[in-house]
Amino acid sequence: MPNWNAVLNEIQRNGQVLDNVRVKYLRKLHRLTGRNVIAYYSGWLQRPGIKGVDITDADKNGFMNAIHKMDRSLGLDLILHTPGGDVAAVESIIDYLRSMFGKNIRAIVPQIAMSAGTMLSCSCKSILMGKESNIGPIDPHSNGIPAAGVVEEFHRAIEEIKRDPLSLPIWQIIISRYHPTFIGQCEKAVKWAQEIVTAGLRDVMFEGHQDAEEKALRITGDLIAKGHNYNHSAHISMQQCLDMGLVIESLEDDDTLQDTVLTVHHAYMHTFSSAPCIKIIENHSGNRIVLVAKE
């Protein structure tokens, strides 16, 4: 299968329309696996800071369009490349995909699926990754502030004030930055993310395992702690995912599958580099919804 430069040469040499090149390789992936394929791609790497690249409720329309007339008995391979997004939106998308395909869904992460993209991946039966692939922490943010960090800081303040009442004025200054109910909102945000990921892991990825609940809770805790202890943008590799206990299929185990998935990925990267689009939701038949950057 073509690499990055070969895909670019194919586009330039044949004057191929970018849409045709992407669908050509999505169809190859569909024929190879015998499964439905939906690609969910955001162009945030090419346009950092632009609005509209994250997961939102509007994406439901793209998934509805892509699933229309599919033979849902074939299951779904969901290719994800996203910086993350809204927790409520991803929860709704998970519920919708589950209602369409049951638990026969596999996530494919050619490069990056962060935050809410990780939550979506963890709702699947397995995650297909390569050595170049990363998922990310699921620690939720509230108004751009890490919710778990706020909760920890608040409880730390309580403990330090108990030990040393003279520290109260310092902590008053720190805690006064938060508006009323903010700490409660952060606690609920953390709990919400935990519940979504734990349920996906317990009920789908580890379905039938005697220790499914224990595994799900441990992995969810690790995914939250990774961002809390380091940074929300921390990249979690395939090996780290395996060490956590996630069900991971390695791209390197099947050269043909690896080549096909990465060729699909290169086609999308060239699209975002050449066209004004910032998000594409597309299936192997070419049904797509494209979000274009607003000037």
mmCIF file of N, CA and C in Angstrom, residues 208-295:
data_model
loop_
_atom_site.group_PDB
_atom_site.id
_atom_site.type_symbol
_atom_site.label_atom_id
_atom_site.label_comp_id
_atom_site.label_asym_id
_atom_site.label_seq_id
_atom_site.Cartn_x
_atom_site.Cartn_y
_atom_site.Cartn_z
ATOM 1 N N GLY A 208 -18.225 -10.498 30.018
ATOM 2 C CA GLY A 208 -17.978 -11.907 30.273
ATOM 3 C C GLY A 208 -16.794 -12.187 31.178
ATOM 4 N N HIS A 209 -15.973 -11.174 31.478
ATOM 5 C CA HIS A 209 -14.855 -11.354 32.397
ATOM 6 C C HIS A 209 -15.380 -11.335 33.833
ATOM 7 N N GLN A 210 -14.921 -12.248 34.641
ATOM 8 C CA GLN A 210 -15.373 -12.286 36.030
ATOM 9 C C GLN A 210 -14.969 -11.034 36.796
ATOM 10 N N ASP A 211 -13.837 -10.473 36.438
ATOM 11 C CA ASP A 211 -13.330 -9.275 37.120
ATOM 12 C C ASP A 211 -13.548 -8.018 36.279
ATOM 13 N N ALA A 212 -14.608 -8.008 35.474
ATOM 14 C CA ALA A 212 -14.850 -6.877 34.564
ATOM 15 C C ALA A 212 -14.962 -5.554 35.310
ATOM 16 N N GLU A 213 -15.710 -5.544 36.399
ATOM 17 C CA GLU A 213 -15.891 -4.297 37.163
ATOM 18 C C GLU A 213 -14.563 -3.798 37.714
ATOM 19 N N GLU A 214 -13.787 -4.710 38.274
ATOM 20 C CA GLU A 214 -12.496 -4.333 38.846
ATOM 21 C C GLU A 214 -11.552 -3.785 37.786
ATOM 22 N N LYS A 215 -11.475 -4.461 36.645
ATOM 23 C CA LYS A 215 -10.620 -3.992 35.553
ATOM 24 C C LYS A 215 -11.054 -2.620 35.070
ATOM 25 N N ALA A 216 -12.368 -2.452 34.883
ATOM 26 C CA ALA A 216 -12.897 -1.194 34.358
ATOM 27 C C ALA A 216 -12.585 -0.036 35.291
ATOM 28 N N LEU A 217 -12.778 -0.242 36.574
ATOM 29 C CA LEU A 217 -12.527 0.826 37.548
ATOM 30 C C LEU A 217 -11.045 1.178 37.600
ATOM 31 N N ARG A 218 -10.197 0.168 37.539
ATOM 32 C CA ARG A 218 -8.757 0.421 37.607
ATOM 33 C C ARG A 218 -8.274 1.201 36.391
ATOM 34 N N ILE A 219 -8.706 0.784 35.204
ATOM 35 C CA ILE A 219 -8.266 1.452 33.980
ATOM 36 C C ILE A 219 -8.815 2.868 33.913
ATOM 37 N N THR A 220 -10.078 3.040 34.288
ATOM 38 C CA THR A 220 -10.658 4.390 34.304
ATOM 39 C C THR A 220 -9.861 5.303 35.223
ATOM 40 N N GLY A 221 -9.498 4.788 36.394
ATOM 41 C CA GLY A 221 -8.687 5.572 37.323
ATOM 42 C C GLY A 221 -7.339 5.929 36.729
ATOM 43 N N ASP A 222 -6.724 4.978 36.026
ATOM 44 C CA ASP A 222 -5.423 5.242 35.395
ATOM 45 C C ASP A 222 -5.548 6.320 34.318
ATOM 46 N N LEU A 223 -6.626 6.276 33.530
ATOM 47 C CA LEU A 223 -6.805 7.236 32.440
ATOM 48 C C LEU A 223 -7.068 8.643 32.973
ATOM 49 N N ILE A 224 -7.722 8.746 34.113
ATOM 50 C CA ILE A 224 -7.926 10.061 34.725
ATOM 51 C C ILE A 224 -6.631 10.542 35.371
ATOM 52 N N ALA A 225 -5.963 9.642 36.085
ATOM 53 C CA ALA A 225 -4.738 10.014 36.798
ATOM 54 C C ALA A 225 -3.626 10.432 35.851
ATOM 55 N N LYS A 226 -3.579 9.827 34.657
ATOM 56 C CA LYS A 226 -2.517 10.149 33.708
ATOM 57 C C LYS A 226 -2.516 11.638 33.370
ATOM 58 N N GLY A 227 -3.699 12.187 33.160
ATOM 59 C CA GLY A 227 -3.787 13.608 32.865
ATOM 60 C C GLY A 227 -3.600 14.460 34.098
ATOM 61 N N HIS A 228 -4.144 13.977 35.227
ATOM 62 C CA HIS A 228 -4.064 14.754 36.463
ATOM 63 C C HIS A 228 -2.619 14.847 36.948
ATOM 64 N N ASN A 229 -1.879 13.742 36.833
ATOM 65 C CA ASN A 229 -0.502 13.720 37.327
ATOM 66 C C ASN A 229 0.488 14.358 36.361
ATOM 67 N N TYR A 230 0.149 14.386 35.089
ATOM 68 C CA TYR A 230 1.053 14.948 34.086
ATOM 69 C C TYR A 230 0.392 16.152 33.412
ATOM 70 N N ASN A 231 -0.416 15.864 32.377
ATOM 71 C CA ASN A 231 -1.062 16.944 31.646
ATOM 72 C C ASN A 231 -2.191 16.338 30.829
ATOM 73 N N HIS A 232 -3.246 17.129 30.585
ATOM 74 C CA HIS A 232 -4.380 16.621 29.823
ATOM 75 C C HIS A 232 -3.973 16.235 28.398
ATOM 76 N N SER A 233 -2.888 16.816 27.910
ATOM 77 C CA SER A 233 -2.424 16.501 26.555
ATOM 78 C C SER A 233 -1.429 15.342 26.531
ATOM 79 N N ALA A 234 -1.228 14.675 27.664
ATOM 80 C CA ALA A 234 -0.312 13.534 27.709
ATOM 81 C C ALA A 234 -0.732 12.474 26.695
ATOM 82 N N HIS A 235 0.258 11.903 26.004
ATOM 83 C CA HIS A 235 -0.001 10.883 24.989
ATOM 84 C C HIS A 235 0.252 9.498 25.591
ATOM 85 N N ILE A 236 -0.722 8.627 25.460
ATOM 86 C CA ILE A 236 -0.622 7.271 26.008
ATOM 87 C C ILE A 236 -0.388 6.309 24.851
ATOM 88 N N SER A 237 0.731 5.614 24.866
ATOM 89 C CA SER A 237 1.129 4.754 23.754
ATOM 90 C C SER A 237 0.397 3.415 23.781
ATOM 91 N N MET A 238 0.556 2.663 22.703
ATOM 92 C CA MET A 238 -0.032 1.334 22.637
ATOM 93 C C MET A 238 0.485 0.450 23.771
ATOM 94 N N GLN A 239 1.772 0.495 24.042
ATOM 95 C CA GLN A 239 2.327 -0.338 25.110
ATOM 96 C C GLN A 239 1.767 0.063 26.462
ATOM 97 N N GLN A 240 1.604 1.353 26.707
ATOM 98 C CA GLN A 240 1.018 1.804 27.964
ATOM 99 C C GLN A 240 -0.431 1.342 28.076
ATOM 100 N N CYS A 241 -1.144 1.347 26.955
ATOM 101 C CA CYS A 241 -2.524 0.838 26.958
ATOM 102 C C CYS A 241 -2.557 -0.638 27.323
ATOM 103 N N LEU A 242 -1.626 -1.409 26.748
ATOM 104 C CA LEU A 242 -1.530 -2.829 27.077
ATOM 105 C C LEU A 242 -1.200 -3.019 28.547
ATOM 106 N N ASP A 243 -0.300 -2.202 29.061
ATOM 107 C CA ASP A 243 0.082 -2.302 30.472
ATOM 108 C C ASP A 243 -1.094 -1.976 31.392
ATOM 109 N N MET A 244 -1.948 -1.054 30.966
ATOM 110 C CA MET A 244 -3.148 -0.727 31.746
ATOM 111 C C MET A 244 -4.129 -1.890 31.771
ATOM 112 N N GLY A 245 -4.115 -2.699 30.712
ATOM 113 C CA GLY A 245 -5.048 -3.813 30.623
ATOM 114 C C GLY A 245 -6.118 -3.654 29.577
ATOM 115 N N LEU A 246 -6.044 -2.595 28.760
ATOM 116 C CA LEU A 246 -7.014 -2.414 27.687
ATOM 117 C C LEU A 246 -6.845 -3.518 26.636
ATOM 118 N N VAL A 247 -7.944 -3.853 25.959
ATOM 119 C CA VAL A 247 -7.888 -4.853 24.898
ATOM 120 C C VAL A 247 -7.412 -4.162 23.624
ATOM 121 N N ILE A 248 -6.161 -4.401 23.274
ATOM 122 C CA ILE A 248 -5.518 -3.726 22.148
ATOM 123 C C ILE A 248 -5.161 -4.748 21.079
ATOM 124 N N GLU A 249 -5.489 -4.431 19.824
ATOM 125 C CA GLU A 249 -5.018 -5.205 18.682
ATOM 126 C C GLU A 249 -3.906 -4.394 18.017
ATOM 127 N N SER A 250 -2.780 -5.031 17.779
ATOM 128 C CA SER A 250 -1.628 -4.333 17.221
ATOM 129 C C SER A 250 -1.676 -4.312 15.699
ATOM 130 N N LEU A 251 -1.532 -3.132 15.127
ATOM 131 C CA LEU A 251 -1.441 -3.016 13.671
ATOM 132 C C LEU A 251 -0.255 -3.794 13.119
ATOM 133 N N GLU A 252 0.805 -3.850 13.889
ATOM 134 C CA GLU A 252 2.019 -4.521 13.421
ATOM 135 C C GLU A 252 1.842 -6.031 13.263
ATOM 136 N N ASP A 253 0.760 -6.582 13.803
ATOM 137 C CA ASP A 253 0.524 -8.025 13.684
ATOM 138 C C ASP A 253 -0.002 -8.420 12.305
ATOM 139 N N ASP A 254 -0.435 -7.449 11.515
ATOM 140 C CA ASP A 254 -0.990 -7.743 10.193
ATOM 141 C C ASP A 254 -0.511 -6.655 9.228
ATOM 142 N N ASP A 255 0.499 -6.975 8.424
ATOM 143 C CA ASP A 255 1.112 -5.970 7.554
ATOM 144 C C ASP A 255 0.111 -5.360 6.573
ATOM 145 N N THR A 256 -0.761 -6.201 6.017
ATOM 146 C CA THR A 256 -1.725 -5.692 5.034
ATOM 147 C C THR A 256 -2.713 -4.740 5.689
ATOM 148 N N LEU A 257 -3.213 -5.117 6.855
ATOM 149 C CA LEU A 257 -4.141 -4.249 7.576
ATOM 150 C C LEU A 257 -3.457 -2.957 7.986
ATOM 151 N N GLN A 258 -2.230 -3.048 8.467
ATOM 152 C CA GLN A 258 -1.482 -1.857 8.860
ATOM 153 C C GLN A 258 -1.300 -0.910 7.679
ATOM 154 N N ASP A 259 -0.881 -1.449 6.544
ATOM 155 C CA ASP A 259 -0.668 -0.617 5.363
ATOM 156 C C ASP A 259 -1.968 0.065 4.928
ATOM 157 N N THR A 260 -3.060 -0.674 4.985
ATOM 158 C CA THR A 260 -4.340 -0.121 4.532
ATOM 159 C C THR A 260 -4.816 0.987 5.461
ATOM 160 N N VAL A 261 -4.746 0.750 6.766
ATOM 161 C CA VAL A 261 -5.176 1.759 7.740
ATOM 162 C C VAL A 261 -4.336 3.017 7.620
ATOM 163 N N LEU A 262 -3.025 2.870 7.498
ATOM 164 C CA LEU A 262 -2.160 4.044 7.428
ATOM 165 C C LEU A 262 -2.311 4.789 6.104
ATOM 166 N N THR A 263 -2.621 4.068 5.022
ATOM 167 C CA THR A 263 -2.879 4.747 3.752
ATOM 168 C C THR A 263 -4.152 5.581 3.848
ATOM 169 N N VAL A 264 -5.182 5.044 4.507
ATOM 170 C CA VAL A 264 -6.400 5.822 4.766
ATOM 171 C C VAL A 264 -6.039 7.087 5.546
ATOM 172 N N HIS A 265 -5.237 6.911 6.575
ATOM 173 C CA HIS A 265 -4.841 8.048 7.415
ATOM 174 C C HIS A 265 -4.092 9.098 6.600
ATOM 175 N N HIS A 266 -3.146 8.686 5.764
ATOM 176 C CA HIS A 266 -2.398 9.638 4.942
ATOM 177 C C HIS A 266 -3.334 10.415 4.013
ATOM 178 N N ALA A 267 -4.331 9.731 3.474
ATOM 179 C CA ALA A 267 -5.275 10.398 2.571
ATOM 180 C C ALA A 267 -6.031 11.508 3.289
ATOM 181 N N TYR A 268 -6.405 11.269 4.547
ATOM 182 C CA TYR A 268 -7.098 12.316 5.308
ATOM 183 C C TYR A 268 -6.160 13.460 5.659
ATOM 184 N N MET A 269 -4.931 13.149 6.015
ATOM 185 C CA MET A 269 -3.976 14.207 6.345
ATOM 186 C C MET A 269 -3.718 15.113 5.139
ATOM 187 N N HIS A 270 -3.614 14.520 3.950
ATOM 188 C CA HIS A 270 -3.432 15.322 2.736
ATOM 189 C C HIS A 270 -4.670 16.179 2.462
ATOM 190 N N THR A 271 -5.839 15.644 2.771
ATOM 191 C CA THR A 271 -7.072 16.409 2.564
ATOM 192 C C THR A 271 -7.080 17.655 3.439
ATOM 193 N N PHE A 272 -6.758 17.490 4.728
ATOM 194 C CA PHE A 272 -6.770 18.643 5.627
ATOM 195 C C PHE A 272 -5.676 19.644 5.285
ATOM 196 N N SER A 273 -4.593 19.167 4.708
ATOM 197 C CA SER A 273 -3.510 20.074 4.323
ATOM 198 C C SER A 273 -3.837 20.859 3.059
ATOM 199 N N SER A 274 -4.729 20.313 2.221
ATOM 200 C CA SER A 274 -4.986 20.909 0.908
ATOM 201 C C SER A 274 -6.340 21.599 0.795
ATOM 202 N N ALA A 275 -7.273 21.227 1.620
ATOM 203 C CA ALA A 275 -8.641 21.745 1.510
ATOM 204 C C ALA A 275 -9.009 22.525 2.767
ATOM 205 N N PRO A 276 -10.037 23.385 2.698
ATOM 206 C CA PRO A 276 -10.406 24.211 3.855
ATOM 207 C C PRO A 276 -11.264 23.483 4.887
ATOM 208 N N CYS A 277 -11.430 22.169 4.756
ATOM 209 C CA CYS A 277 -12.286 21.441 5.697
ATOM 210 C C CYS A 277 -11.568 21.248 7.036
ATOM 211 N N ILE A 278 -12.345 21.116 8.101
ATOM 212 C CA ILE A 278 -11.773 20.908 9.433
ATOM 213 C C ILE A 278 -12.320 19.652 10.107
ATOM 214 N N LYS A 279 -13.319 19.013 9.504
ATOM 215 C CA LYS A 279 -13.837 17.763 10.050
ATOM 216 C C LYS A 279 -14.529 16.988 8.943
ATOM 217 N N ILE A 280 -14.320 15.660 8.932
ATOM 218 C CA ILE A 280 -14.962 14.783 7.954
ATOM 219 C C ILE A 280 -15.491 13.552 8.678
ATOM 220 N N ILE A 281 -16.760 13.232 8.451
ATOM 221 C CA ILE A 281 -17.349 11.975 8.922
ATOM 222 C C ILE A 281 -17.821 11.247 7.677
ATOM 223 N N GLU A 282 -17.214 10.082 7.391
ATOM 224 C CA GLU A 282 -17.352 9.467 6.075
ATOM 225 C C GLU A 282 -17.334 7.950 6.189
ATOM 226 N N ASN A 283 -18.129 7.278 5.341
ATOM 227 C CA ASN A 283 -18.099 5.820 5.357
ATOM 228 C C ASN A 283 -17.438 5.265 4.096
ATOM 229 N N HIS A 284 -17.337 3.938 4.014
ATOM 230 C CA HIS A 284 -16.619 3.302 2.908
ATOM 231 C C HIS A 284 -17.374 3.386 1.578
ATOM 232 N N SER A 285 -18.628 3.820 1.620
ATOM 233 C CA SER A 285 -19.387 4.024 0.374
ATOM 234 C C SER A 285 -19.272 5.448 -0.146
ATOM 235 N N GLY A 286 -18.608 6.306 0.634
ATOM 236 C CA GLY A 286 -18.441 7.696 0.219
ATOM 237 C C GLY A 286 -19.483 8.642 0.759
ATOM 238 N N ASN A 287 -20.420 8.147 1.565
ATOM 239 C CA ASN A 287 -21.381 9.047 2.213
ATOM 240 C C ASN A 287 -20.643 9.859 3.257
ATOM 241 N N ARG A 288 -20.760 11.161 3.182
ATOM 242 C CA ARG A 288 -19.957 11.990 4.067
ATOM 243 C C ARG A 288 -20.663 13.291 4.425
ATOM 244 N N ILE A 289 -20.274 13.830 5.577
ATOM 245 C CA ILE A 289 -20.587 15.207 5.934
ATOM 246 C C ILE A 289 -19.257 15.887 6.237
ATOM 247 N N VAL A 290 -19.028 17.042 5.637
ATOM 248 C CA VAL A 290 -17.767 17.756 5.763
ATOM 249 C C VAL A 290 -18.028 19.123 6.394
ATOM 250 N N LEU A 291 -17.269 19.441 7.418
ATOM 251 C CA LEU A 291 -17.352 20.761 8.031
ATOM 252 C C LEU A 291 -16.201 21.610 7.514
ATOM 253 N N VAL A 292 -16.550 22.772 6.960
ATOM 254 C CA VAL A 292 -15.551 23.660 6.355
ATOM 255 C C VAL A 292 -15.262 24.812 7.309
ATOM 256 N N ALA A 293 -14.004 25.213 7.385
ATOM 257 C CA ALA A 293 -13.608 26.319 8.245
ATOM 258 C C ALA A 293 -14.306 27.604 7.838
ATOM 259 N N LYS A 294 -14.790 28.333 8.811
ATOM 260 C CA LYS A 294 -15.428 29.620 8.544
ATOM 261 C C LYS A 294 -14.358 30.697 8.560
ATOM 262 N N GLU A 295 -14.431 31.541 7.561
ATOM 263 C CA GLU A 295 -13.464 32.655 7.462
ATOM 264 C C GLU A 295 -13.785 33.726 8.486
#
